[in-house]
CSV table of C-alpha atoms and ligand atoms in Angstrom, one decimal:
chain,number,residue,atom,x,y,z
A,120,MET,CA,106.3,85.1,61.8
A,121,SER,CA,109.7,84.0,60.5
A,122,PRO,CA,111.2,80.5,60.1
A,123,GLN,CA,113.6,79.1,62.6
A,124,GLY,CA,117.3,78.7,61.8
A,125,TRP,CA,117.9,80.5,58.6
A,126,THR,CA,120.4,83.3,58.3
A,127,ALA,CA,120.3,84.0,54.6
A,128,GLY,CA,118.2,83.3,51.6
A,129,TYR,CA,114.9,84.3,50.0
A,130,GLY,CA,113.5,87.5,51.4
A,131,HIS,CA,116.3,88.0,53.8
A,132,GLY,CA,118.3,90.5,51.7
A,133,VAL,CA,120.5,87.8,50.3
A,134,PRO,CA,118.9,85.8,47.6
A,135,ASP,CA,119.8,82.1,47.2
A,136,ALA,CA,122.9,80.9,45.4
A,137,ILE,CA,120.9,79.8,42.4
A,138,PHE,CA,120.4,83.5,41.8
A,139,THR,CA,123.6,85.0,43.1
A,140,HIS,CA,126.3,82.5,42.1
A,141,PRO,CA,127.6,83.3,38.6
A,142,ARG,CA,128.1,79.7,37.7
A,143,LEU,CA,124.5,78.8,38.8
A,144,ALA,CA,122.7,81.9,37.5
A,145,ALA,CA,124.3,81.2,34.1
A,146,PHE,CA,122.1,78.1,33.6
A,147,TYR,CA,119.0,79.2,35.6
A,148,ASP,CA,117.0,79.6,32.4
A,149,ALA,CA,118.0,76.2,31.1
A,150,PHE,CA,116.8,74.3,34.2
A,151,ASP,CA,113.7,76.5,34.5
A,152,GLY,CA,112.5,75.2,31.2
A,153,PRO,CA,110.0,76.8,28.7
A,154,ARG,CA,108.3,79.9,30.2
A,155,ASP,CA,104.7,79.0,29.4
A,156,ASP,CA,103.7,81.3,32.3
A,157,LEU,CA,104.7,84.6,30.7
A,158,ALA,CA,102.1,84.9,27.9
A,159,ALA,CA,99.4,85.4,30.5
A,160,TYR,CA,101.3,88.3,32.1
A,161,ALA,CA,101.8,89.9,28.7
A,162,GLY,CA,98.1,89.5,28.1
A,163,ILE,CA,97.3,91.1,31.5
A,164,ALA,CA,99.6,94.1,30.8
A,165,GLU,CA,97.7,94.7,27.5
A,166,GLU,CA,94.3,94.2,29.2
A,167,LEU,CA,95.2,96.8,31.8
A,168,GLY,CA,96.4,99.3,29.3
A,169,ALA,CA,99.9,99.5,30.9
A,170,HIS,CA,102.7,101.3,29.2
A,171,ARG,CA,105.3,101.5,32.0
A,172,VAL,CA,106.0,98.2,33.8
A,173,LEU,CA,108.0,97.5,36.9
A,174,ASP,CA,109.3,93.8,37.1
A,175,VAL,CA,110.1,93.1,40.7
A,176,GLY,CA,112.4,90.2,41.3
A,177,CYS,CA,113.1,90.1,37.6
A,178,GLY,CA,115.8,87.4,37.9
A,179,THR,CA,117.3,86.6,34.5
A,180,GLY,CA,114.8,89.0,32.9
A,181,CYS,CA,112.6,86.7,30.8
A,182,LEU,CA,109.4,88.7,31.3
A,183,ALA,CA,111.1,92.1,31.3
A,184,LEU,CA,112.6,91.3,27.9
A,185,LEU,CA,109.4,89.9,26.5
A,186,LEU,CA,107.5,93.1,27.5
A,187,ALA,CA,110.3,95.5,26.4
A,188,ARG,CA,110.4,93.8,23.0
A,189,SER,CA,106.7,94.3,22.7
A,190,GLY,CA,107.1,98.1,23.2
A,191,TYR,CA,106.6,98.5,27.0
A,192,ALA,CA,108.9,100.8,29.0
A,193,VAL,CA,110.3,98.3,31.5
A,194,VAL,CA,112.2,98.8,34.7
A,195,ALA,CA,113.4,95.5,36.2
A,196,VAL,CA,114.7,95.1,39.7
A,197,ASP,CA,116.5,92.3,41.4
A,198,PRO,CA,119.1,92.1,44.3
A,199,ALA,CA,121.0,89.2,42.6
A,200,THR,CA,123.8,90.7,40.6
A,201,ALA,CA,124.7,87.5,38.8
A,202,SER,CA,121.1,87.1,37.6
A,203,LEU,CA,121.0,90.7,36.4
A,204,GLU,CA,124.2,90.0,34.5
A,205,VAL,CA,122.5,87.2,32.7
A,206,ALA,CA,119.5,89.4,32.0
A,207,ARG,CA,121.7,92.2,30.6
A,208,SER,CA,123.6,89.8,28.4
A,209,LYS,CA,120.3,88.9,26.7
A,210,ASP,CA,119.3,92.5,26.2
A,211,GLU,CA,121.3,93.4,23.1
A,212,SER,CA,119.4,96.6,22.4
A,213,ALA,CA,119.5,97.8,26.1
A,214,ALA,CA,115.7,98.0,26.0
A,215,VAL,CA,115.2,97.4,29.8
A,216,ASN,CA,116.4,99.6,32.7
A,217,TRP,CA,118.0,97.0,34.9
A,218,ILE,CA,118.4,98.0,38.6
A,219,GLN,CA,120.2,96.0,41.3
A,220,GLY,CA,118.0,96.4,44.4
A,221,ASP,CA,115.6,95.0,46.8
A,222,ALA,CA,111.8,95.0,46.6
A,223,ALA,CA,111.7,97.0,49.9
A,224,GLN,CA,113.5,99.9,48.3
A,225,LEU,CA,112.2,100.6,44.8
A,226,PRO,CA,112.6,103.8,42.7
A,227,ALA,CA,109.4,105.9,42.3
A,228,VAL,CA,109.0,105.1,38.6
A,229,GLY,CA,105.3,105.9,38.4
A,230,ALA,CA,104.6,102.5,36.9
A,231,ASP,CA,101.2,101.6,35.5
A,232,LEU,CA,101.8,98.0,36.4
A,233,ALA,CA,104.2,96.1,38.7
A,234,VAL,CA,104.6,92.4,38.3
A,235,MET,CA,106.2,89.5,40.2
A,236,THR,CA,106.4,86.4,38.2
A,237,GLY,CA,108.0,83.0,39.0
A,238,ASN,CA,106.4,83.0,42.4
A,239,VAL,CA,108.6,85.8,43.7
A,240,ALA,CA,106.1,86.5,46.4
A,241,HIS,CA,107.2,83.4,48.3
A,242,VAL,CA,110.6,84.9,48.9
A,243,PHE,CA,109.3,87.3,51.6
A,244,LEU,CA,109.4,85.1,54.6
A,245,SER,CA,108.5,87.5,57.4
A,246,ASP,CA,105.4,89.6,57.7
A,247,THR,CA,107.6,92.7,57.9
A,248,ASP,CA,109.5,91.8,54.7
A,249,TRP,CA,106.3,91.2,52.8
A,250,ALA,CA,104.6,94.4,54.1
A,251,GLN,CA,107.6,96.4,53.2
A,252,ALA,CA,107.7,95.0,49.7
A,253,LEU,CA,104.0,95.7,49.1
A,254,ALA,CA,104.4,99.2,50.5
A,255,ALA,CA,107.5,99.9,48.3
A,256,ILE,CA,105.7,98.6,45.2
A,257,GLY,CA,102.8,100.9,46.0
A,258,GLY,CA,105.2,103.8,46.1
A,259,ALA,CA,106.6,102.8,42.7
A,260,LEU,CA,103.2,102.7,41.1
A,261,ARG,CA,101.2,105.7,39.8
A,262,PRO,CA,97.9,106.3,41.6
A,263,HIS,CA,95.5,103.6,40.6
A,264,GLY,CA,98.4,101.6,39.2
A,265,TYR,CA,98.2,97.8,39.3
A,266,LEU,CA,100.1,95.0,41.0
A,267,VAL,CA,99.9,91.5,39.5
A,268,PHE,CA,101.6,88.5,41.0
A,269,GLU,CA,101.2,84.8,41.6
A,270,THR,CA,101.6,82.5,44.6
A,271,ARG,CA,101.3,78.7,44.8
A,272,ARG,CA,98.1,77.5,46.5
A,273,PRO,CA,99.1,76.1,49.9
A,274,GLY,CA,96.3,73.5,49.7
A,275,ARG,CA,97.9,72.0,46.6
A,276,ARG,CA,100.9,71.0,48.8
A,277,VAL,CA,103.3,71.0,45.9
A,278,TRP,CA,106.2,70.3,48.3
A,279,GLN,CA,105.0,66.8,48.5
A,280,ASP,CA,105.6,66.4,44.7
A,281,TRP,CA,109.0,67.9,45.1
A,282,ALA,CA,109.9,65.5,47.9
A,283,ALA,CA,108.6,62.5,46.0
A,284,ASP,CA,110.6,63.4,42.8
A,285,THR,CA,114.2,62.8,43.7
A,286,ARG,CA,115.4,62.0,40.1
A,287,PRO,CA,118.4,64.0,39.1
A,288,VAL,CA,118.1,66.2,36.1
A,289,ILE,CA,121.1,66.4,33.8
A,290,LEU,CA,121.4,69.2,31.2
A,291,ASP,CA,124.2,70.0,28.8
A,292,VAL,CA,124.3,73.7,29.1
A,293,PRO,CA,126.2,75.9,26.6
A,294,GLY,CA,129.1,77.5,28.4
A,295,SER,CA,128.8,75.1,31.4
A,296,GLY,CA,128.8,71.7,29.9
A,297,PRO,CA,126.9,68.8,31.5
A,298,VAL,CA,125.4,69.8,34.9
A,299,GLU,CA,123.5,67.5,37.2
A,300,GLN,CA,120.8,69.0,39.5
A,301,CYS,CA,119.5,67.1,42.5
A,302,ARG,CA,116.7,68.6,44.6
A,303,ALA,CA,115.8,67.5,48.1
A,304,VAL,CA,113.1,69.0,50.4
A,305,THR,CA,115.0,69.6,53.7
A,306,ALA,CA,112.2,70.9,56.0
A,307,VAL,CA,108.5,71.4,56.0
A,308,ASN,CA,107.5,73.7,58.9
A,309,LEU,CA,104.4,75.3,57.4
A,310,PRO,CA,104.0,78.0,56.2
A,311,PHE,CA,107.7,77.5,55.5
A,312,VAL,CA,109.2,74.9,53.1
A,313,SER,CA,112.9,74.5,52.6
A,314,PHE,CA,114.8,72.7,49.9
A,315,ARG,CA,118.3,72.2,48.7
A,316,CYS,CA,119.5,72.0,45.1
A,317,THR,CA,122.9,70.5,44.5
A,318,TYR,CA,124.6,71.1,41.1
A,319,THR,CA,127.5,68.9,40.0
A,320,PHE,CA,129.6,70.1,37.0
A,321,ALA,CA,131.0,67.3,34.8
A,322,ALA,CA,133.7,69.6,33.4
A,323,ASP,CA,135.6,70.1,36.7
A,324,GLY,CA,133.8,68.1,39.3
A,325,ALA,CA,132.7,71.2,41.1
A,326,VAL,CA,129.7,70.8,43.5
A,327,ILE,CA,127.7,73.9,44.4
A,328,THR,CA,124.6,73.9,46.6
A,329,SER,CA,121.7,76.4,46.8
A,330,ASP,CA,119.4,76.4,49.8
A,331,SER,CA,116.0,78.0,49.6
A,332,THR,CA,113.1,78.6,52.0
A,333,LEU,CA,109.7,79.7,50.7
A,334,ARG,CA,106.6,80.9,52.6
A,335,PHE,CA,103.2,79.7,51.5
A,336,ARG,CA,100.5,82.2,52.3
A,337,SER,CA,96.7,81.5,52.0
A,338,ARG,CA,94.6,83.5,49.7
A,339,ASP,CA,92.9,85.2,52.6
A,340,GLU,CA,96.3,86.1,54.1
A,341,VAL,CA,97.5,87.6,50.8
A,342,GLU,CA,94.3,89.6,50.3
A,343,ALA,CA,94.5,90.9,53.9
A,344,SER,CA,98.1,92.0,53.4
A,345,LEU,CA,97.2,93.8,50.2
A,346,ALA,CA,94.4,95.6,51.8
A,347,ALA,CA,96.6,96.6,54.7
A,348,GLN,CA,99.1,98.2,52.3
A,349,GLY,CA,96.4,100.2,50.4
A,350,TYR,CA,95.5,97.9,47.5
A,351,GLN,CA,92.1,96.8,46.3
A,352,VAL,CA,92.0,93.3,45.0
A,353,LEU,CA,90.2,93.4,41.7
A,354,GLU,CA,90.4,89.7,40.8
A,355,VAL,CA,92.1,86.4,41.7
A,356,ARG,CA,92.7,84.2,38.6
A,357,GLU,CA,94.1,80.9,37.7
A,358,ALA,CA,97.5,80.7,36.0
A,359,PRO,CA,96.4,79.3,32.6
A,360,ASP,CA,99.5,77.1,32.3
A,361,ARG,CA,99.1,75.7,35.9
A,362,PRO,CA,95.4,75.2,36.5
A,363,GLY,CA,94.5,74.6,40.1
A,364,GLN,CA,98.0,75.3,41.4
A,365,GLU,CA,98.3,79.1,41.6
A,366,PHE,CA,96.5,82.2,42.6
A,367,VAL,CA,97.1,85.2,40.3
A,368,PHE,CA,96.3,88.4,42.2
A,369,ILE,CA,95.3,91.5,40.3
A,370,ALA,CA,95.3,94.4,42.7
A,371,GLU,CA,94.9,98.2,42.2
A,372,ARG,CA,96.7,100.8,44.3
A,373,THR,CA,94.2,103.0,46.0
A,374,PRO,CA,95.4,106.7,45.9
B,594,SAM,C1,112.1,82.2,41.3
B,594,SAM,S1,113.0,83.7,40.8
B,594,SAM,C2,111.9,84.4,39.7
B,594,SAM,C3,112.6,85.4,38.7
B,594,SAM,C4,111.8,86.0,37.6
B,594,SAM,N1,110.7,86.8,38.2
B,594,SAM,C5,111.2,84.9,36.7
B,594,SAM,O1,110.0,84.8,36.6
B,594,SAM,O2,112.0,84.2,36.1
B,594,SAM,C6,112.9,84.7,42.3
B,594,SAM,C7,113.7,86.0,42.2
B,594,SAM,O3,113.4,86.8,43.4
B,594,SAM,C8,114.6,87.5,43.6
B,594,SAM,N2,114.5,88.0,45.0
B,594,SAM,C9,114.9,87.4,46.1
B,594,SAM,N3,114.8,88.3,47.2
B,594,SAM,C10,114.3,89.4,46.7
B,594,SAM,C11,114.0,90.7,47.3
B,594,SAM,N4,114.1,90.9,48.6
B,594,SAM,N5,113.5,91.7,46.4
B,594,SAM,C12,113.4,91.5,45.1
B,594,SAM,N6,113.7,90.3,44.5
B,594,SAM,C13,114.1,89.3,45.3
B,594,SAM,C14,115.7,86.5,43.4
B,594,SAM,O4,116.9,87.1,43.2
B,594,SAM,C15,115.2,85.8,42.1
B,594,SAM,O5,115.7,86.5,41.0
């Protein structure tokens, strides 16, 4: 299954402008807000006894840096060069091994744990893209290594909240100046939801748009796809910072 009418974007080898455009990637963290989600992932890494962690779709590197600064050996992969540049600029001690690449083609790093935070799993729109990503992550894990990631619960229908909230957000971002973000949901063709973010820069009047399409999979669908790629689902948890909104899958690679 794949959505009608898109030619680029999430999961199609070319991430959205918000990740790839240098002017947008520069303030991704500012608009993303406090990362209350990451402590749970650090806790899970400790709980699972991981040492070597692979961060797939690392973006601007918030989790990768948190883990590396806590002593984990971290390899972080993302196809968006502009996001990786932001991540590298925050990594003063070069603690993370940053790799520009796609989830479907990962290095065999023998990771104890692979993670996908920030709902990266939604970027894989087609069944093939998702299966390839899961297979490649399996290949990057050691035998019995773990994969932990989150997805938004489709039943929560969060896109209705996004559509209802049309208020612009204006932030004065160091290095960019005041920037206005307007988000509009542009299509709901379940399981696909598309939206457009428009950014207007006060400094020079530039207007840059970023179009996104996400795929919402059911819990059963995710569990079946994991089993098909040789994982055993150990547990499905809540995200402590977003109760009732997310599934957090903890899966183990079967040898
Ligand atoms: C919502 S961001 C999350 C970033 C980061 N994990 C975080 O928690 O801040 C989604 C990320 O997925 C990345 N991405 C898009 N397509 C991808 C692909 N095919 N393989 C790996 N990452 C991809 C994007 O470049 C972007 O950095």
